[in-house]
Coordinates of C-alpha atoms and ligand atoms in Angstrom, one line a residue:
X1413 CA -22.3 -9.8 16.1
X1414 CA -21.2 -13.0 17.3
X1415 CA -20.7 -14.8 20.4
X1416 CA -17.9 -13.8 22.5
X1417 CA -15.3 -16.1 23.3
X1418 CA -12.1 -17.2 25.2
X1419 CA -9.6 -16.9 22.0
X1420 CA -5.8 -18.1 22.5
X1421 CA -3.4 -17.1 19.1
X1422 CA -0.1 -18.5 19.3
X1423 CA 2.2 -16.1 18.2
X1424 CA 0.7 -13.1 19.0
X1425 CA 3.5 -10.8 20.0
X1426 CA 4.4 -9.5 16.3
X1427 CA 3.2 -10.2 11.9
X1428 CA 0.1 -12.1 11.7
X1429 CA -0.4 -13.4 14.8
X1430 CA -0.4 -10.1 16.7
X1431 CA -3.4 -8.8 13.7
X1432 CA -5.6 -11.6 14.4
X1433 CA -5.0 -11.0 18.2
X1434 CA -6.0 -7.5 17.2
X1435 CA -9.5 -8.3 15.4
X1436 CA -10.3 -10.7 18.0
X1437 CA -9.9 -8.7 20.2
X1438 CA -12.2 -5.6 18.0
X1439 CA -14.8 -8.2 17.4
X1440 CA -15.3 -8.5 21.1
X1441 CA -13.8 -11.7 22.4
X1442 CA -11.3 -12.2 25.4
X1443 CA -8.5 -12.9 23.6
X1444 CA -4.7 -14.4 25.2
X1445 CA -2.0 -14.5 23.2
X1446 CA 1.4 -16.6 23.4
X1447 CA 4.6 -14.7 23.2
X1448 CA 8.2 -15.8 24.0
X1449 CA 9.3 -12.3 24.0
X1450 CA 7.0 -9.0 23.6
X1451 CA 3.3 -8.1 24.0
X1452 CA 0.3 -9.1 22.2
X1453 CA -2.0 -5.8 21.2
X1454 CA -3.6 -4.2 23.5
X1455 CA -6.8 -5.8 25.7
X1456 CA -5.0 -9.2 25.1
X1457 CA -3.3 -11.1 27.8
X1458 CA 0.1 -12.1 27.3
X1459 CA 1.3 -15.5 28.5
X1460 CA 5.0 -16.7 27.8
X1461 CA 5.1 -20.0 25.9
X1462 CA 7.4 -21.4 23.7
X1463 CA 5.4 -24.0 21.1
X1464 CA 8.1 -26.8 21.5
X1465 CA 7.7 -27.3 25.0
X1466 CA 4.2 -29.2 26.2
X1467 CA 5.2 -28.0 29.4
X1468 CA 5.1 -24.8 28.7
X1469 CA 1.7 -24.5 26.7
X1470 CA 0.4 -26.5 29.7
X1471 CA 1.3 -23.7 32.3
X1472 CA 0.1 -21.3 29.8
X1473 CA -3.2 -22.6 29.3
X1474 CA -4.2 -23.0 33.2
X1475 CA -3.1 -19.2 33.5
X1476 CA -6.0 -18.3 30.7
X1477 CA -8.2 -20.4 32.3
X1478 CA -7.9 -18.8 35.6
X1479 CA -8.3 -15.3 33.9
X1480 CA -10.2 -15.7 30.7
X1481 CA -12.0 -19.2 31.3
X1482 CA -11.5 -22.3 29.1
X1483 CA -10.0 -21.9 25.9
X1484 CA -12.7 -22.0 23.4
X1485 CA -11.3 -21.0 19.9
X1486 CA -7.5 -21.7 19.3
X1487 CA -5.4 -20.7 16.5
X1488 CA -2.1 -22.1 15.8
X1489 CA 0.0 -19.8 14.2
X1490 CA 3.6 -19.8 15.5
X1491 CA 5.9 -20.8 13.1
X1492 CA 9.0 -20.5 11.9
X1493 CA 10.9 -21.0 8.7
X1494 CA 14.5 -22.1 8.1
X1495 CA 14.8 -22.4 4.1
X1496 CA 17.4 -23.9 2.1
X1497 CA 18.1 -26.2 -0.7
X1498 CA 17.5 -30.2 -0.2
X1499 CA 21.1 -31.1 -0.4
X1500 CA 21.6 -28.2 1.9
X1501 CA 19.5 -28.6 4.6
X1502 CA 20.8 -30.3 7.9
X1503 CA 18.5 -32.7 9.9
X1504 CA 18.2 -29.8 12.3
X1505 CA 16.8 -27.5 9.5
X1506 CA 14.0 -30.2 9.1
X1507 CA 13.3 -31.4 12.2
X1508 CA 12.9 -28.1 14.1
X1509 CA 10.8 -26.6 11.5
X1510 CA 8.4 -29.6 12.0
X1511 CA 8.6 -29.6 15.4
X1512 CA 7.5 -25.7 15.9
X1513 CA 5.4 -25.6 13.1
X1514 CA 3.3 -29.3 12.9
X1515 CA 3.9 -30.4 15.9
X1516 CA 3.6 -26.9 18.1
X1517 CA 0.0 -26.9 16.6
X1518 CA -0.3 -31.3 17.8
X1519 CA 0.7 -29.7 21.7
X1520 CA -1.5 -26.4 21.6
X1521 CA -4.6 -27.7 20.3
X1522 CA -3.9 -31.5 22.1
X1523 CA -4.2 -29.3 25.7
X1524 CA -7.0 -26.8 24.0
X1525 CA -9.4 -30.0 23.2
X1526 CA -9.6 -30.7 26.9
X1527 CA -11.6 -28.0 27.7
X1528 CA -13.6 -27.5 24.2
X1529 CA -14.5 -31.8 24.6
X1530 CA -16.1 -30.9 28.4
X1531 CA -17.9 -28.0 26.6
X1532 CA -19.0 -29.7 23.7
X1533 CA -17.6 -27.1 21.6
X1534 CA -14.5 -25.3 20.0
X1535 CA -13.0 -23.6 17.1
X1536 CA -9.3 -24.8 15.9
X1537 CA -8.0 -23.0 13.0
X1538 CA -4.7 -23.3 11.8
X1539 CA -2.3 -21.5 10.1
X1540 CA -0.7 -22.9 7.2
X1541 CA 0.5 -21.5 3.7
X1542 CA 0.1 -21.6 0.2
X1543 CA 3.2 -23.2 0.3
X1544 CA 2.1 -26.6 2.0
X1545 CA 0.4 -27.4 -0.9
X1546 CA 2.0 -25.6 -3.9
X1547 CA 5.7 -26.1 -2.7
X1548 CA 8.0 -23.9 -2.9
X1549 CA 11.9 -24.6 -3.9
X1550 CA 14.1 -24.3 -0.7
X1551 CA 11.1 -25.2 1.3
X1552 CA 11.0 -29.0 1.7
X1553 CA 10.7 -28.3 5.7
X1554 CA 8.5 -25.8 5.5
X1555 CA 5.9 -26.9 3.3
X1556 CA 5.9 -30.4 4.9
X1557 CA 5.5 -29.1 8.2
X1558 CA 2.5 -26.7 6.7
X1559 CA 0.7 -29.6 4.5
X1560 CA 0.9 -32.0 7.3
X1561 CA -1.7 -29.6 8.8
X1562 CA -4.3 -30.2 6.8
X1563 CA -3.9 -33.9 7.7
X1564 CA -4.2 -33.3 11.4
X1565 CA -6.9 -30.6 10.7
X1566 CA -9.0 -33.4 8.8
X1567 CA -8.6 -36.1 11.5
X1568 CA -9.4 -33.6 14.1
X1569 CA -12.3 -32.7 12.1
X1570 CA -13.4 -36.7 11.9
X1571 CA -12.1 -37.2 15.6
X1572 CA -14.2 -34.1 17.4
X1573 CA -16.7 -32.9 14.4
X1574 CA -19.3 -34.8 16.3
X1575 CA -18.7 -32.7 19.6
X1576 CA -19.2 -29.3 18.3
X1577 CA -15.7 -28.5 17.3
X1578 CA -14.2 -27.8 13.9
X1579 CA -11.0 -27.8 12.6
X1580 CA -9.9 -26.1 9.6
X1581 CA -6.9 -24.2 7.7
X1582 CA -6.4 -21.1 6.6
X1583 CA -3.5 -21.2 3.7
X1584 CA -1.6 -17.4 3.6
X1585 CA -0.2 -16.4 0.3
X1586 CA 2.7 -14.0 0.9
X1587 CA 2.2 -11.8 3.6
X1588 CA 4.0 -8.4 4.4
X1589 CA 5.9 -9.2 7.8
X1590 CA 9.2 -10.4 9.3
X1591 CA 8.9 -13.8 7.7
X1592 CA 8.9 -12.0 4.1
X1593 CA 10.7 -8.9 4.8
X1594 CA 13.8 -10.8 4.9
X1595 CA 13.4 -12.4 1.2
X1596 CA 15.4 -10.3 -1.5
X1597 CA 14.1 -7.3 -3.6
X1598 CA 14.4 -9.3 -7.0
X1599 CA 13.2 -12.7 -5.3
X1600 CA 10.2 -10.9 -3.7
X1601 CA 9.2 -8.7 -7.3
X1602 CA 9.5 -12.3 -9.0
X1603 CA 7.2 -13.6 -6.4
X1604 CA 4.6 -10.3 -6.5
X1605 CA 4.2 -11.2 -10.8
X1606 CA 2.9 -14.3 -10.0
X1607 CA 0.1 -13.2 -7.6
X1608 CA -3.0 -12.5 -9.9
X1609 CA -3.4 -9.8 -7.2
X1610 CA -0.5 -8.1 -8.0
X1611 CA 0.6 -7.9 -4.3
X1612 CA 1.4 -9.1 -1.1
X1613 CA -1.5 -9.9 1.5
X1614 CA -1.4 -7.9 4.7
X1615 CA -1.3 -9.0 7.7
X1616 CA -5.6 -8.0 8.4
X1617 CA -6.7 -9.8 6.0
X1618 CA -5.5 -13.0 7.2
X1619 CA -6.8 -12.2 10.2
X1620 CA -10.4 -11.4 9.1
X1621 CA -10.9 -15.0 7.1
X1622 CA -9.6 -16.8 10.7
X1623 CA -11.5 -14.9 12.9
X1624 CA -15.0 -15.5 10.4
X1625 CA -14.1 -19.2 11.0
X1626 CA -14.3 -18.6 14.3
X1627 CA -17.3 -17.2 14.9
X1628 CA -20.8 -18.2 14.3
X1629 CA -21.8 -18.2 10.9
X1630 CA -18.9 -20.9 10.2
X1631 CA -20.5 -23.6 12.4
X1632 CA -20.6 -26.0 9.5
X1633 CA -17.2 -25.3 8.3
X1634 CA -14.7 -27.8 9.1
X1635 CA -11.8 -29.9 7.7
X1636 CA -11.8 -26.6 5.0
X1637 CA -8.3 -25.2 3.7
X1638 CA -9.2 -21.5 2.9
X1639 CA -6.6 -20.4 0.8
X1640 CA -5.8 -16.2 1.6
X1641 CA -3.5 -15.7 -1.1
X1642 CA -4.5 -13.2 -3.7
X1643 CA -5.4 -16.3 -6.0
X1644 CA -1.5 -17.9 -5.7
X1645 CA -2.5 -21.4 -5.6
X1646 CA -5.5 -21.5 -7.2
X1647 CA -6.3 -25.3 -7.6
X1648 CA -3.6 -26.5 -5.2
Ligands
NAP1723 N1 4.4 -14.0 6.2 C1 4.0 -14.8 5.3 O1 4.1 -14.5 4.1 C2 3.3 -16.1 5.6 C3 2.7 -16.8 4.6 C4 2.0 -18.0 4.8 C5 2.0 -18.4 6.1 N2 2.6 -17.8 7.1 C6 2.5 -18.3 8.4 O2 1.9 -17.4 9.3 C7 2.3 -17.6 10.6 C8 2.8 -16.3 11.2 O3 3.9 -15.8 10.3 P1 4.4 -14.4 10.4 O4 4.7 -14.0 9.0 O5 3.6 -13.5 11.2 O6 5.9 -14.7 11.0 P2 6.8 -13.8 12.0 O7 6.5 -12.4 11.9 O8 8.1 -14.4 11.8 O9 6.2 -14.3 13.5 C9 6.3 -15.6 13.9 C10 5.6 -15.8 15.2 O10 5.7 -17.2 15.6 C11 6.3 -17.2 16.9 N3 7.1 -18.4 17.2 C12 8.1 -18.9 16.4 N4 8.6 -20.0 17.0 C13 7.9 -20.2 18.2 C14 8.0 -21.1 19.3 N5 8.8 -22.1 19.3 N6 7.1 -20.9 20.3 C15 6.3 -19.9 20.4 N7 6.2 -19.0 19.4 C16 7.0 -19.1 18.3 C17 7.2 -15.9 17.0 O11 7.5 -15.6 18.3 P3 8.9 -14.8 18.6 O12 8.6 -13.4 18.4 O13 9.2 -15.1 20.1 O14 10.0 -15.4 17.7 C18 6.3 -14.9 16.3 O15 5.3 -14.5 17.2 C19 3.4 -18.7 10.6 O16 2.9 -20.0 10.9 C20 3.8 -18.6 9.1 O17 4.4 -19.9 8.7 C21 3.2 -16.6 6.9

């Protein structure tokens, strides 16, 4: 059992974000969850917030606070993908894909370290991929945006370690949701042979390595990229 806490996943309305909303929330903890449209699971409050707008995640967070109390374990997992080849991609491809996935995670946990400095502690974990630090062809926005993560994550760590907070990574392999579902039968078979386990991740089990960073036993964890990827990028 471990301590109960005020939990905010970004994301939360559907794929991963909505399952580690979900074991937060079966673990115990008081969990909100960001949506732009939908619901987060059930015993979660849903606040609207769009990841690109400080103004937004602002508004969101004093709404949690008045409900749940201060924000004490964030995860940044919102993101989006907009794949395509180098020569291909527009400056709009690149730039947005940044923006929601790098620097949505900068404004969320910027406005979460308020609260978790005055408190002298806090749990940041976020969610990058396998990708941000194996590559992936057709990715060049997408796995900057995801490696540039661990960067922040490690400054964070160097920044607030001293305060009680960590900061650390969790790296998905291929999971089964929206974001995959959309890749093509031959691409995603290709992909499945070179996954030592044979398959895709689901959804759960990204959720039970973040929500074990966030709890107690992982109090000297921090600045950490835990790879969740059925042994994908082993050594990357
Ligand atoms: N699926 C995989 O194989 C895989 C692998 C490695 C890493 N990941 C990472 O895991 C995270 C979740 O992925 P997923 O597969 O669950 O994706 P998904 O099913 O496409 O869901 C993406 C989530 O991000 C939210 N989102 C996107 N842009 C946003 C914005 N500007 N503001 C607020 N929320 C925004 C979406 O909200 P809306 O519903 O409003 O669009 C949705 O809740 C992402 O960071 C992704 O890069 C996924």
């Amino acid at each position: 059992m471990t301590t109960p806490r005020t939990v905010l996943v970004t994301g939360g309305n559907r794929g991963i974000g909505f399952a580690i909303a979900e074991e937060f929330v079966a673990q115990g903890h008081r969990v909100a969850v960001t949506a732009r449209t939908g619901q987060g699971p059930e015993g979660t409050l849903t606040v609207v917030a769009d990841v690109t707008d400080a103004a937004s995640i602002d508004a969101a967070f004093t709404t949690i606070e008045a409900q749940l109390g201060p924000v004490e374990v964030v995860v940044a997992n919102a993101g989006i993908t907009k794949d395509g080849l180098l020569m291909r991609m527009t400056e709009d491809d690149f730039t947005s894909v940044v923006d929601t996935n790098l620097g949505g995670a900068f404004r969320v946990v910027k406005r979460a370290s308020k609260g978790m400095l005055k408190a002298r502690f806090g749990r940041i974990v976020l969610v990058s991929s396998v990708v941000g630090l194996y590559g992936g062809p057709g990715q060049a926005n997408y796995a900057a945006s995801k490696a540039g993560l661990v960067g922040f994550a490690r400054s964070l760590t160097r920044e607030l370690g001293a305060r009680g907070i960590t900061a650390n990574v969790v790296a998905p392999g291929f999971v089964e949701t929206d974001m995959t579902a959309v890749l093509p039968e031959a691409q995603q078979a290709e992909y499945k042979k070179s996954i030592p386990a044979g398959r895709y991740g689901t959804a759960a089990e990204i959720a039970k390595a973040i929500a074990w960073l966030a709890g107690d036993d992982a109090a000297y964890i921090s600045g950490a990229v835990i790879p969740v990827d059925g042994g994908l990028g082993m050594g990357h």
